[in-house]
């Protein structure tokens, strides 16, 4: 299960809406080994595409150095889908290289009649996708 604060949830959704119609992407870091998402890090979608996201390689290198310096790790890796449901695509699965991370997808398309977005979390390990519950809390 992913436990996330309302503030972080709102920041991820706001980033997805702001970058629409392009896919948004980013990371939420937390203390190494804690599994607790704390620090919101929006990233630039280097692909600038409504159907694909790609972290800029220079930004990614800088991010991992910063995480290492701060004894943090990526707890959430998120991106948006602009025209489809919030479910990992084959490309998303092929890019999922953080076995301990929660992969959050936000859909900015109303694909299910439940409103303008979906917020879902998945574990992706060895190509296997497992959806998990998302628990939104005021604070940890």
PDB file of N, CA and C in Angstrom, residues 2-5 7-9 11-12 15 25-32 34-43 59-78 140:
ATOM      1  N   UNK A   2       0.460   2.244  -0.767  1.00  0.00           N
ATOM      2  CA  UNK A   2       1.137   3.539  -0.773  1.00  0.00           C
ATOM      3  C   UNK A   2       0.410   4.469   0.185  1.00  0.00           C
ATOM      4  N   UNK A   3       1.135   4.990   1.169  1.00  0.00           N
ATOM      5  CA  UNK A   3       0.595   6.014   2.058  1.00  0.00           C
ATOM      6  C   UNK A   3       1.259   7.323   1.670  1.00  0.00           C
ATOM      7  N   UNK A   4       0.432   8.328   1.365  1.00  0.00           N
ATOM      8  CA  UNK A   4       0.928   9.604   0.862  1.00  0.00           C
ATOM      9  C   UNK A   4       0.147  10.736   1.522  1.00  0.00           C
ATOM     10  N   UNK A   5       0.820  11.840   1.780  1.00  0.00           N
ATOM     11  CA  UNK A   5       0.118  12.978   2.382  1.00  0.00           C
ATOM     12  C   UNK A   5      -0.766  13.649   1.336  1.00  0.00           C
ATOM     13  N   UNK A   7      -0.934  16.751   0.808  1.00  0.00           N
ATOM     14  CA  UNK A   7      -0.139  17.792   0.140  1.00  0.00           C
ATOM     15  C   UNK A   7       0.637  17.218  -1.045  1.00  0.00           C
ATOM     16  N   UNK A   8       1.285  16.062  -0.874  1.00  0.00           N
ATOM     17  CA  UNK A   8       2.034  15.448  -1.979  1.00  0.00           C
ATOM     18  C   UNK A   8       1.088  14.983  -3.083  1.00  0.00           C
ATOM     19  N   UNK A   9      -0.025  14.388  -2.694  1.00  0.00           N
ATOM     20  CA  UNK A   9      -1.044  13.960  -3.649  1.00  0.00           C
ATOM     21  C   UNK A   9      -1.471  15.151  -4.511  1.00  0.00           C
ATOM     22  N   UNK A  11       0.132  17.958  -5.058  1.00  0.00           N
ATOM     23  CA  UNK A  11       1.231  18.443  -5.895  1.00  0.00           C
ATOM     24  C   UNK A  11       1.387  17.596  -7.160  1.00  0.00           C
ATOM     25  N   UNK A  12       1.268  16.290  -7.026  1.00  0.00           N
ATOM     26  CA  UNK A  12       1.379  15.404  -8.191  1.00  0.00           C
ATOM     27  C   UNK A  12       0.242  15.685  -9.171  1.00  0.00           C
ATOM     28  N   UNK A  15       0.733  19.033 -10.925  1.00  0.00           N
ATOM     29  CA  UNK A  15       1.763  18.954 -11.962  1.00  0.00           C
ATOM     30  C   UNK A  15       1.203  18.278 -13.213  1.00  0.00           C
ATOM     31  N   UNK A  25       5.993  14.267 -15.428  1.00  0.00           N
ATOM     32  CA  UNK A  25       6.737  13.203 -14.764  1.00  0.00           C
ATOM     33  C   UNK A  25       7.548  13.773 -13.618  1.00  0.00           C
ATOM     34  N   UNK A  26       7.861  12.920 -12.659  1.00  0.00           N
ATOM     35  CA  UNK A  26       8.658  13.360 -11.530  1.00  0.00           C
ATOM     36  C   UNK A  26       8.860  12.254 -10.516  1.00  0.00           C
ATOM     37  N   UNK A  27       9.420  12.650  -9.392  1.00  0.00           N
ATOM     38  CA  UNK A  27       9.809  11.718  -8.341  1.00  0.00           C
ATOM     39  C   UNK A  27       9.378  12.317  -7.004  1.00  0.00           C
ATOM     40  N   UNK A  28       9.047  11.455  -6.060  1.00  0.00           N
ATOM     41  CA  UNK A  28       8.903  11.870  -4.675  1.00  0.00           C
ATOM     42  C   UNK A  28       9.926  11.048  -3.896  1.00  0.00           C
ATOM     43  N   UNK A  29      10.883  11.746  -3.303  1.00  0.00           N
ATOM     44  CA  UNK A  29      11.967  11.089  -2.587  1.00  0.00           C
ATOM     45  C   UNK A  29      11.630  10.952  -1.116  1.00  0.00           C
ATOM     46  N   UNK A  30      12.317  10.021  -0.478  1.00  0.00           N
ATOM     47  CA  UNK A  30      12.165   9.829   0.955  1.00  0.00           C
ATOM     48  C   UNK A  30      13.451   9.301   1.539  1.00  0.00           C
ATOM     49  N   UNK A  31      13.560   9.325   2.861  1.00  0.00           N
ATOM     50  CA  UNK A  31      14.766   8.807   3.511  1.00  0.00           C
ATOM     51  C   UNK A  31      15.015   7.351   3.099  1.00  0.00           C
ATOM     52  N   UNK A  32      16.270   7.042   2.828  1.00  0.00           N
ATOM     53  CA  UNK A  32      16.645   5.700   2.387  1.00  0.00           C
ATOM     54  C   UNK A  32      16.103   4.645   3.345  1.00  0.00           C
ATOM     55  N   UNK A  34      13.092   4.009   4.236  1.00  0.00           N
ATOM     56  CA  UNK A  34      11.902   4.338   5.019  1.00  0.00           C
ATOM     57  C   UNK A  34      10.609   3.984   4.290  1.00  0.00           C
ATOM     58  N   UNK A  35      10.639   4.035   2.949  1.00  0.00           N
ATOM     59  CA  UNK A  35       9.413   3.837   2.183  1.00  0.00           C
ATOM     60  C   UNK A  35       8.429   4.986   2.332  1.00  0.00           C
ATOM     61  N   UNK A  36       8.885   6.103   2.910  1.00  0.00           N
ATOM     62  CA  UNK A  36       7.991   7.233   3.189  1.00  0.00           C
ATOM     63  C   UNK A  36       8.256   8.375   2.200  1.00  0.00           C
ATOM     64  N   UNK A  37       7.308   8.656   1.300  1.00  0.00           N
ATOM     65  CA  UNK A  37       7.489   9.760   0.357  1.00  0.00           C
ATOM     66  C   UNK A  37       7.403  11.106   1.074  1.00  0.00           C
ATOM     67  N   UNK A  38       8.421  11.961   0.853  1.00  0.00           N
ATOM     68  CA  UNK A  38       8.457  13.237   1.565  1.00  0.00           C
ATOM     69  C   UNK A  38       8.742  14.433   0.676  1.00  0.00           C
ATOM     70  N   UNK A  39       9.670  14.301  -0.274  1.00  0.00           N
ATOM     71  CA  UNK A  39      10.135  15.469  -1.023  1.00  0.00           C
ATOM     72  C   UNK A  39       9.720  15.380  -2.483  1.00  0.00           C
ATOM     73  N   UNK A  40       8.843  16.296  -2.882  1.00  0.00           N
ATOM     74  CA  UNK A  40       8.298  16.373  -4.244  1.00  0.00           C
ATOM     75  C   UNK A  40       9.338  16.962  -5.191  1.00  0.00           C
ATOM     76  N   UNK A  41       9.619  16.240  -6.278  1.00  0.00           N
ATOM     77  CA  UNK A  41      10.617  16.688  -7.249  1.00  0.00           C
ATOM     78  C   UNK A  41      10.011  16.582  -8.652  1.00  0.00           C
ATOM     79  N   UNK A  42       9.344  17.643  -9.117  1.00  0.00           N
ATOM     80  CA  UNK A  42       8.818  17.594 -10.483  1.00  0.00           C
ATOM     81  C   UNK A  42       9.978  17.634 -11.477  1.00  0.00           C
ATOM     82  N   UNK A  43       9.858  16.864 -12.531  1.00  0.00           N
ATOM     83  CA  UNK A  43      10.907  16.800 -13.545  1.00  0.00           C
ATOM     84  C   UNK A  43      10.334  17.299 -14.873  1.00  0.00           C
ATOM     85  N   UNK A  59      19.324  15.822 -16.085  1.00  0.00           N
ATOM     86  CA  UNK A  59      18.509  16.052 -14.884  1.00  0.00           C
ATOM     87  C   UNK A  59      18.468  14.805 -14.010  1.00  0.00           C
ATOM     88  N   UNK A  60      18.385  13.645 -14.646  1.00  0.00           N
ATOM     89  CA  UNK A  60      18.314  12.381 -13.911  1.00  0.00           C
ATOM     90  C   UNK A  60      19.621  12.121 -13.160  1.00  0.00           C
ATOM     91  N   UNK A  61      20.743  12.361 -13.817  1.00  0.00           N
ATOM     92  CA  UNK A  61      22.042  12.183 -13.172  1.00  0.00           C
ATOM     93  C   UNK A  61      22.171  13.126 -11.971  1.00  0.00           C
ATOM     94  N   UNK A  62      21.770  14.364 -12.150  1.00  0.00           N
ATOM     95  CA  UNK A  62      21.805  15.351 -11.071  1.00  0.00           C
ATOM     96  C   UNK A  62      20.909  14.909  -9.913  1.00  0.00           C
ATOM     97  N   UNK A  63      19.706  14.407 -10.255  1.00  0.00           N
ATOM     98  CA  UNK A  63      18.774  13.938  -9.230  1.00  0.00           C
ATOM     99  C   UNK A  63      19.390  12.807  -8.410  1.00  0.00           C
ATOM    100  N   UNK A  64      19.972  11.802  -9.066  1.00  0.00           N
ATOM    101  CA  UNK A  64      20.509  10.654  -8.327  1.00  0.00           C
ATOM    102  C   UNK A  64      21.709  11.045  -7.470  1.00  0.00           C
ATOM    103  N   UNK A  65      22.501  12.001  -7.929  1.00  0.00           N
ATOM    104  CA  UNK A  65      23.605  12.494  -7.098  1.00  0.00           C
ATOM    105  C   UNK A  65      23.057  13.196  -5.860  1.00  0.00           C
ATOM    106  N   UNK A  66      22.016  14.007  -6.064  1.00  0.00           N
ATOM    107  CA  UNK A  66      21.392  14.725  -4.949  1.00  0.00           C
ATOM    108  C   UNK A  66      20.768  13.747  -3.957  1.00  0.00           C
ATOM    109  N   UNK A  67      20.077  12.728  -4.465  1.00  0.00           N
ATOM    110  CA  UNK A  67      19.474  11.719  -3.586  1.00  0.00           C
ATOM    111  C   UNK A  67      20.556  11.034  -2.760  1.00  0.00           C
ATOM    112  N   UNK A  68      21.664  10.696  -3.418  1.00  0.00           N
ATOM    113  CA  UNK A  68      22.775  10.032  -2.740  1.00  0.00           C
ATOM    114  C   UNK A  68      23.347  10.936  -1.642  1.00  0.00           C
ATOM    115  N   UNK A  69      23.537  12.215  -1.951  1.00  0.00           N
ATOM    116  CA  UNK A  69      24.081  13.168  -0.982  1.00  0.00           C
ATOM    117  C   UNK A  69      23.172  13.349   0.224  1.00  0.00           C
ATOM    118  N   UNK A  70      21.866  13.211   0.003  1.00  0.00           N
ATOM    119  CA  UNK A  70      20.886  13.437   1.074  1.00  0.00           C
ATOM    120  C   UNK A  70      20.427  12.139   1.753  1.00  0.00           C
ATOM    121  N   UNK A  71      21.042  11.006   1.389  1.00  0.00           N
ATOM    122  CA  UNK A  71      20.632   9.690   1.906  1.00  0.00           C
ATOM    123  C   UNK A  71      19.147   9.440   1.660  1.00  0.00           C
ATOM    124  N   UNK A  72      18.739   9.744   0.422  1.00  0.00           N
ATOM    125  CA  UNK A  72      17.350   9.532   0.013  1.00  0.00           C
ATOM    126  C   UNK A  72      17.303   8.538  -1.139  1.00  0.00           C
ATOM    127  N   UNK A  73      16.085   8.093  -1.411  1.00  0.00           N
ATOM    128  CA  UNK A  73      15.837   7.232  -2.555  1.00  0.00           C
ATOM    129  C   UNK A  73      14.505   7.618  -3.175  1.00  0.00           C
ATOM    130  N   UNK A  74      14.291   7.250  -4.452  1.00  0.00           N
ATOM    131  CA  UNK A  74      12.981   7.521  -5.055  1.00  0.00           C
ATOM    132  C   UNK A  74      11.943   6.564  -4.476  1.00  0.00           C
ATOM    133  N   UNK A  75      10.966   7.122  -3.771  1.00  0.00           N
ATOM    134  CA  UNK A  75       9.903   6.302  -3.184  1.00  0.00           C
ATOM    135  C   UNK A  75       8.742   6.197  -4.174  1.00  0.00           C
ATOM    136  N   UNK A  76       8.462   7.310  -4.866  1.00  0.00           N
ATOM    137  CA  UNK A  76       7.431   7.337  -5.900  1.00  0.00           C
ATOM    138  C   UNK A  76       8.053   7.848  -7.191  1.00  0.00           C
ATOM    139  N   UNK A  77       7.755   7.178  -8.266  1.00  0.00           N
ATOM    140  CA  UNK A  77       8.071   7.681  -9.602  1.00  0.00           C
ATOM    141  C   UNK A  77       6.717   7.845 -10.275  1.00  0.00           C
ATOM    142  N   UNK A  78       6.429   9.068 -10.697  1.00  0.00           N
ATOM    143  CA  UNK A  78       5.096   9.321 -11.229  1.00  0.00           C
ATOM    144  C   UNK A  78       5.156   9.902 -12.631  1.00  0.00           C
ATOM    145  N   UNK A 140       2.167  12.287   8.357  1.00  0.00           N
ATOM    146  CA  UNK A 140       2.689  10.987   8.822  1.00  0.00           C
ATOM    147  C   UNK A 140       2.815  10.993  10.317  1.00  0.00           C
TER     148      UNK A 140
END
